[in-house]
């Protein structure tokens, strides 16, 4: 099917499937809680598309999330921001596909993956796949990994904040760019879930 036919059909966008695979296998054998806000597959036929994802991996969990963006029309723009938090023996992974078809000239896309490690035993991985069949396209990918730092905790604790509360504040600041885009009721619930998961993470 030719690209002009897609555009002529006036499709707004297609969200097909999801790459939010999650499994929990705690050593205790009990079911583990998980926090994940996932990304699906997007066929870029609109002028601009943005999508965010957030995952939390606790002890014995592997949170594997990601997304696909496929540009098939000219002058389309997409953006994916993926954030993950790993605690204890938790592991988080991001895997995604960004594809620009031939004829999707002046397409622009950026993928940003940020990870926060709570302790030395947690882990994070990023597996980006980028396929570009159009010469006139602007595509970028960036990834960063940071650890819950002693300096951050010391700064907050020196102002009378308990260590556990200080760690929760750092995590909330890390996820704030995504949380602020959610409706208020979902944002409040997500912050509560993260705080519950963070209990006992220090000390």
Tab-separated table of C-alpha atoms in Angstrom:
chain	number	residue	atom	x	y	z
A	1	UNK	CA	0.000	0.000	0.000
A	2	UNK	CA	1.423	3.363	-1.011
A	3	UNK	CA	2.032	6.163	1.479
A	4	UNK	CA	-0.289	8.664	-0.297
A	5	UNK	CA	-3.149	6.179	0.072
A	6	UNK	CA	-2.584	6.043	3.823
A	7	UNK	CA	-2.681	9.823	3.994
A	8	UNK	CA	-5.756	10.004	1.759
A	9	UNK	CA	-7.643	7.719	4.096
A	10	UNK	CA	-7.215	10.406	6.740
A	11	UNK	CA	-6.154	8.002	9.441
A	12	UNK	CA	-5.479	9.855	12.671
A	13	UNK	CA	-3.250	7.167	14.198
A	14	UNK	CA	-3.168	3.503	14.998
A	15	UNK	CA	-2.308	2.134	18.402
A	16	UNK	CA	-1.902	-1.595	17.879
A	17	UNK	CA	-0.655	-3.861	20.596
A	18	UNK	CA	1.695	-3.146	23.437
A	19	UNK	CA	5.249	-3.927	24.377
A	20	UNK	CA	4.632	-3.786	28.115
A	21	UNK	CA	5.688	-7.322	28.921
A	22	UNK	CA	5.999	-7.825	32.645
A	23	UNK	CA	6.751	-10.785	34.794
A	24	UNK	CA	7.389	-11.037	38.509
A	25	UNK	CA	9.268	-13.906	40.081
A	26	UNK	CA	10.166	-12.943	43.667
A	27	UNK	CA	12.407	-15.354	45.510
A	28	UNK	CA	9.754	-15.710	48.189
A	29	UNK	CA	7.382	-17.164	45.603
A	30	UNK	CA	4.681	-14.618	46.383
A	31	UNK	CA	3.078	-12.443	43.739
A	32	UNK	CA	4.900	-9.125	43.401
A	33	UNK	CA	3.355	-5.720	42.851
A	34	UNK	CA	4.377	-3.739	39.815
A	35	UNK	CA	3.991	-0.212	38.524
A	36	UNK	CA	4.032	0.215	34.777
A	37	UNK	CA	2.597	2.781	32.416
A	38	UNK	CA	3.267	1.438	28.954
A	39	UNK	CA	3.805	2.387	25.356
A	40	UNK	CA	2.222	0.734	22.338
A	41	UNK	CA	2.726	0.794	18.586
A	42	UNK	CA	2.048	3.982	16.683
A	43	UNK	CA	1.723	4.520	12.948
A	44	UNK	CA	2.700	8.149	12.461
A	45	UNK	CA	0.274	9.788	10.058
A	46	UNK	CA	-0.412	12.855	12.171
A	47	UNK	CA	1.640	15.999	12.344
A	48	UNK	CA	2.933	15.310	15.839
A	49	UNK	CA	2.774	12.403	18.277
A	50	UNK	CA	4.240	12.086	21.800
A	51	UNK	CA	4.180	9.111	24.143
A	52	UNK	CA	5.629	8.466	27.591
A	53	UNK	CA	6.217	5.298	29.607
A	54	UNK	CA	7.146	4.594	33.216
A	55	UNK	CA	8.199	1.303	34.823
A	56	UNK	CA	9.160	0.248	38.339
A	57	UNK	CA	11.074	-2.984	38.959
A	58	UNK	CA	11.268	-4.244	42.543
A	59	UNK	CA	13.015	-7.294	44.016
A	60	UNK	CA	12.799	-10.290	41.676
A	61	UNK	CA	11.010	-8.328	38.943
A	62	UNK	CA	11.941	-7.687	35.334
A	63	UNK	CA	9.954	-4.844	33.754
A	64	UNK	CA	10.332	-5.032	29.971
A	65	UNK	CA	8.630	-2.106	28.248
A	66	UNK	CA	8.999	-0.235	24.998
A	67	UNK	CA	7.267	1.152	21.969
A	68	UNK	CA	7.190	1.389	18.201
A	69	UNK	CA	6.900	4.507	16.102
A	70	UNK	CA	6.591	4.088	12.337
A	71	UNK	CA	6.669	7.187	10.125
A	72	UNK	CA	4.933	6.657	6.798
A	73	UNK	CA	3.851	10.220	5.937
A	74	UNK	CA	5.908	13.349	5.245
A	75	UNK	CA	6.524	16.057	7.855
A	76	UNK	CA	5.486	13.955	10.842
A	77	UNK	CA	7.009	14.341	14.298
A	78	UNK	CA	7.170	11.861	17.150
A	79	UNK	CA	8.639	11.748	20.625
A	80	UNK	CA	8.979	8.930	23.171
A	81	UNK	CA	10.147	9.433	26.746
A	82	UNK	CA	10.701	6.271	28.775
A	83	UNK	CA	11.627	6.329	32.465
A	84	UNK	CA	12.383	3.345	34.672
A	85	UNK	CA	13.208	2.782	38.330
A	86	UNK	CA	14.969	-0.354	39.567
A	87	UNK	CA	15.244	-1.338	43.230
A	88	UNK	CA	16.899	-4.278	44.980
A	89	UNK	CA	17.439	-7.078	42.463
A	90	UNK	CA	14.964	-5.498	40.053
A	91	UNK	CA	15.776	-5.096	36.374
A	92	UNK	CA	14.152	-2.802	33.835
A	93	UNK	CA	14.535	-2.939	30.070
A	94	UNK	CA	13.459	-0.652	27.258
A	95	UNK	CA	13.253	-2.019	23.731
A	96	UNK	CA	11.736	-0.066	20.905
A	97	UNK	CA	11.582	0.375	17.167
A	98	UNK	CA	11.743	3.666	15.322
A	99	UNK	CA	11.214	3.323	11.573
A	100	UNK	CA	11.037	5.990	8.873
A	101	UNK	CA	9.681	4.742	5.553
A	102	UNK	CA	10.910	5.993	2.221
A	103	UNK	CA	8.826	9.004	1.233
A	104	UNK	CA	8.329	10.208	4.819
A	105	UNK	CA	10.581	13.187	4.141
A	106	UNK	CA	11.176	15.829	6.813
A	107	UNK	CA	10.154	13.323	9.504
A	108	UNK	CA	11.477	14.156	12.956
A	109	UNK	CA	11.684	11.796	15.912
A	110	UNK	CA	13.399	11.640	19.282
A	111	UNK	CA	13.588	8.791	21.794
A	112	UNK	CA	14.746	9.478	25.347
A	113	UNK	CA	15.381	6.717	27.908
A	114	UNK	CA	16.177	7.610	31.517
A	115	UNK	CA	16.836	5.074	34.269
A	116	UNK	CA	17.233	5.450	38.040
A	117	UNK	CA	18.961	2.748	40.085
A	118	UNK	CA	18.132	2.681	43.781
A	119	UNK	CA	20.989	0.405	44.841
A	120	UNK	CA	24.030	-1.475	43.528
A	121	UNK	CA	22.173	-4.726	42.817
A	122	UNK	CA	19.541	-3.198	40.502
A	123	UNK	CA	19.998	-3.140	36.741
A	124	UNK	CA	18.720	-1.443	33.602
A	125	UNK	CA	19.160	-2.106	29.856
A	126	UNK	CA	18.202	-0.258	26.679
A	127	UNK	CA	17.736	-1.911	23.270
A	128	UNK	CA	16.882	0.729	20.653
A	129	UNK	CA	16.287	-0.255	17.024
A	130	UNK	CA	16.314	2.486	14.395
A	131	UNK	CA	15.535	1.886	10.714
A	132	UNK	CA	15.661	4.831	8.316
A	133	UNK	CA	14.777	4.423	4.638
A	134	UNK	CA	14.501	8.163	3.922
A	135	UNK	CA	17.502	10.450	3.430
A	136	UNK	CA	15.719	13.607	4.566
A	137	UNK	CA	14.861	12.726	8.183
A	138	UNK	CA	15.985	13.921	11.593
A	139	UNK	CA	16.159	11.147	14.204
A	140	UNK	CA	17.744	11.100	17.650
A	141	UNK	CA	18.123	8.730	20.581
A	142	UNK	CA	19.532	9.411	24.029
A	143	UNK	CA	19.824	7.312	27.156
A	144	UNK	CA	20.949	8.111	30.697
A	145	UNK	CA	21.416	6.072	33.865
A	146	UNK	CA	21.703	7.614	37.310
A	147	UNK	CA	21.895	6.235	40.833
A	148	UNK	CA	20.152	7.471	43.937
A	149	UNK	CA	23.079	9.517	45.221
A	150	UNK	CA	24.394	10.041	48.718
A	151	UNK	CA	24.892	13.734	47.958
A	152	UNK	CA	21.214	14.156	47.094
A	153	UNK	CA	20.115	12.372	50.254
A	154	UNK	CA	22.596	14.298	52.416
A	155	UNK	CA	21.369	17.636	51.056
A	156	UNK	CA	17.752	16.821	51.880
A	157	UNK	CA	18.539	15.214	55.220
A	158	UNK	CA	20.570	18.265	56.270
A	159	UNK	CA	17.299	20.172	56.031
A	160	UNK	CA	15.544	17.916	58.497
A	161	UNK	CA	14.026	15.405	56.064
A	162	UNK	CA	14.151	11.734	57.052
A	163	UNK	CA	16.266	9.482	54.824
A	164	UNK	CA	13.345	7.436	53.522
A	165	UNK	CA	11.295	10.570	52.773
A	166	UNK	CA	14.332	12.079	51.042
A	167	UNK	CA	14.666	9.046	48.750
A	168	UNK	CA	10.960	9.269	47.876
A	169	UNK	CA	11.388	12.952	46.992
A	170	UNK	CA	14.272	12.145	44.625
A	171	UNK	CA	12.218	9.433	42.903
A	172	UNK	CA	9.166	11.700	42.632
A	173	UNK	CA	11.346	14.374	41.051
A	174	UNK	CA	12.678	11.819	38.570
A	175	UNK	CA	9.181	10.798	37.371
A	176	UNK	CA	7.651	14.287	37.590
A	177	UNK	CA	7.923	15.068	33.830
A	178	UNK	CA	5.619	12.094	33.118
A	179	UNK	CA	3.345	12.406	36.142
A	180	UNK	CA	2.508	16.031	35.386
A	181	UNK	CA	1.025	14.986	32.041
A	182	UNK	CA	-1.461	12.606	33.680
A	183	UNK	CA	-4.939	13.555	34.897
A	184	UNK	CA	-4.848	14.567	38.547
A	185	UNK	CA	-6.525	11.417	39.904
A	186	UNK	CA	-4.070	9.151	38.069
A	187	UNK	CA	-1.077	11.246	39.082
A	188	UNK	CA	-2.038	11.020	42.762
A	189	UNK	CA	-2.535	7.256	42.556
A	190	UNK	CA	0.772	6.745	40.732
A	191	UNK	CA	2.670	8.750	43.354
A	192	UNK	CA	1.058	6.660	46.088
A	193	UNK	CA	2.064	3.423	44.383
A	194	UNK	CA	5.653	4.586	43.996
A	195	UNK	CA	5.806	5.636	47.649
A	196	UNK	CA	4.541	2.224	48.710
A	197	UNK	CA	7.180	0.511	46.592
A	198	UNK	CA	9.907	2.768	47.986
A	199	UNK	CA	9.180	1.889	51.619
A	200	UNK	CA	12.235	0.296	53.206
A	201	UNK	CA	14.495	1.151	50.259
A	202	UNK	CA	17.102	2.791	52.493
A	203	UNK	CA	18.689	1.922	55.786
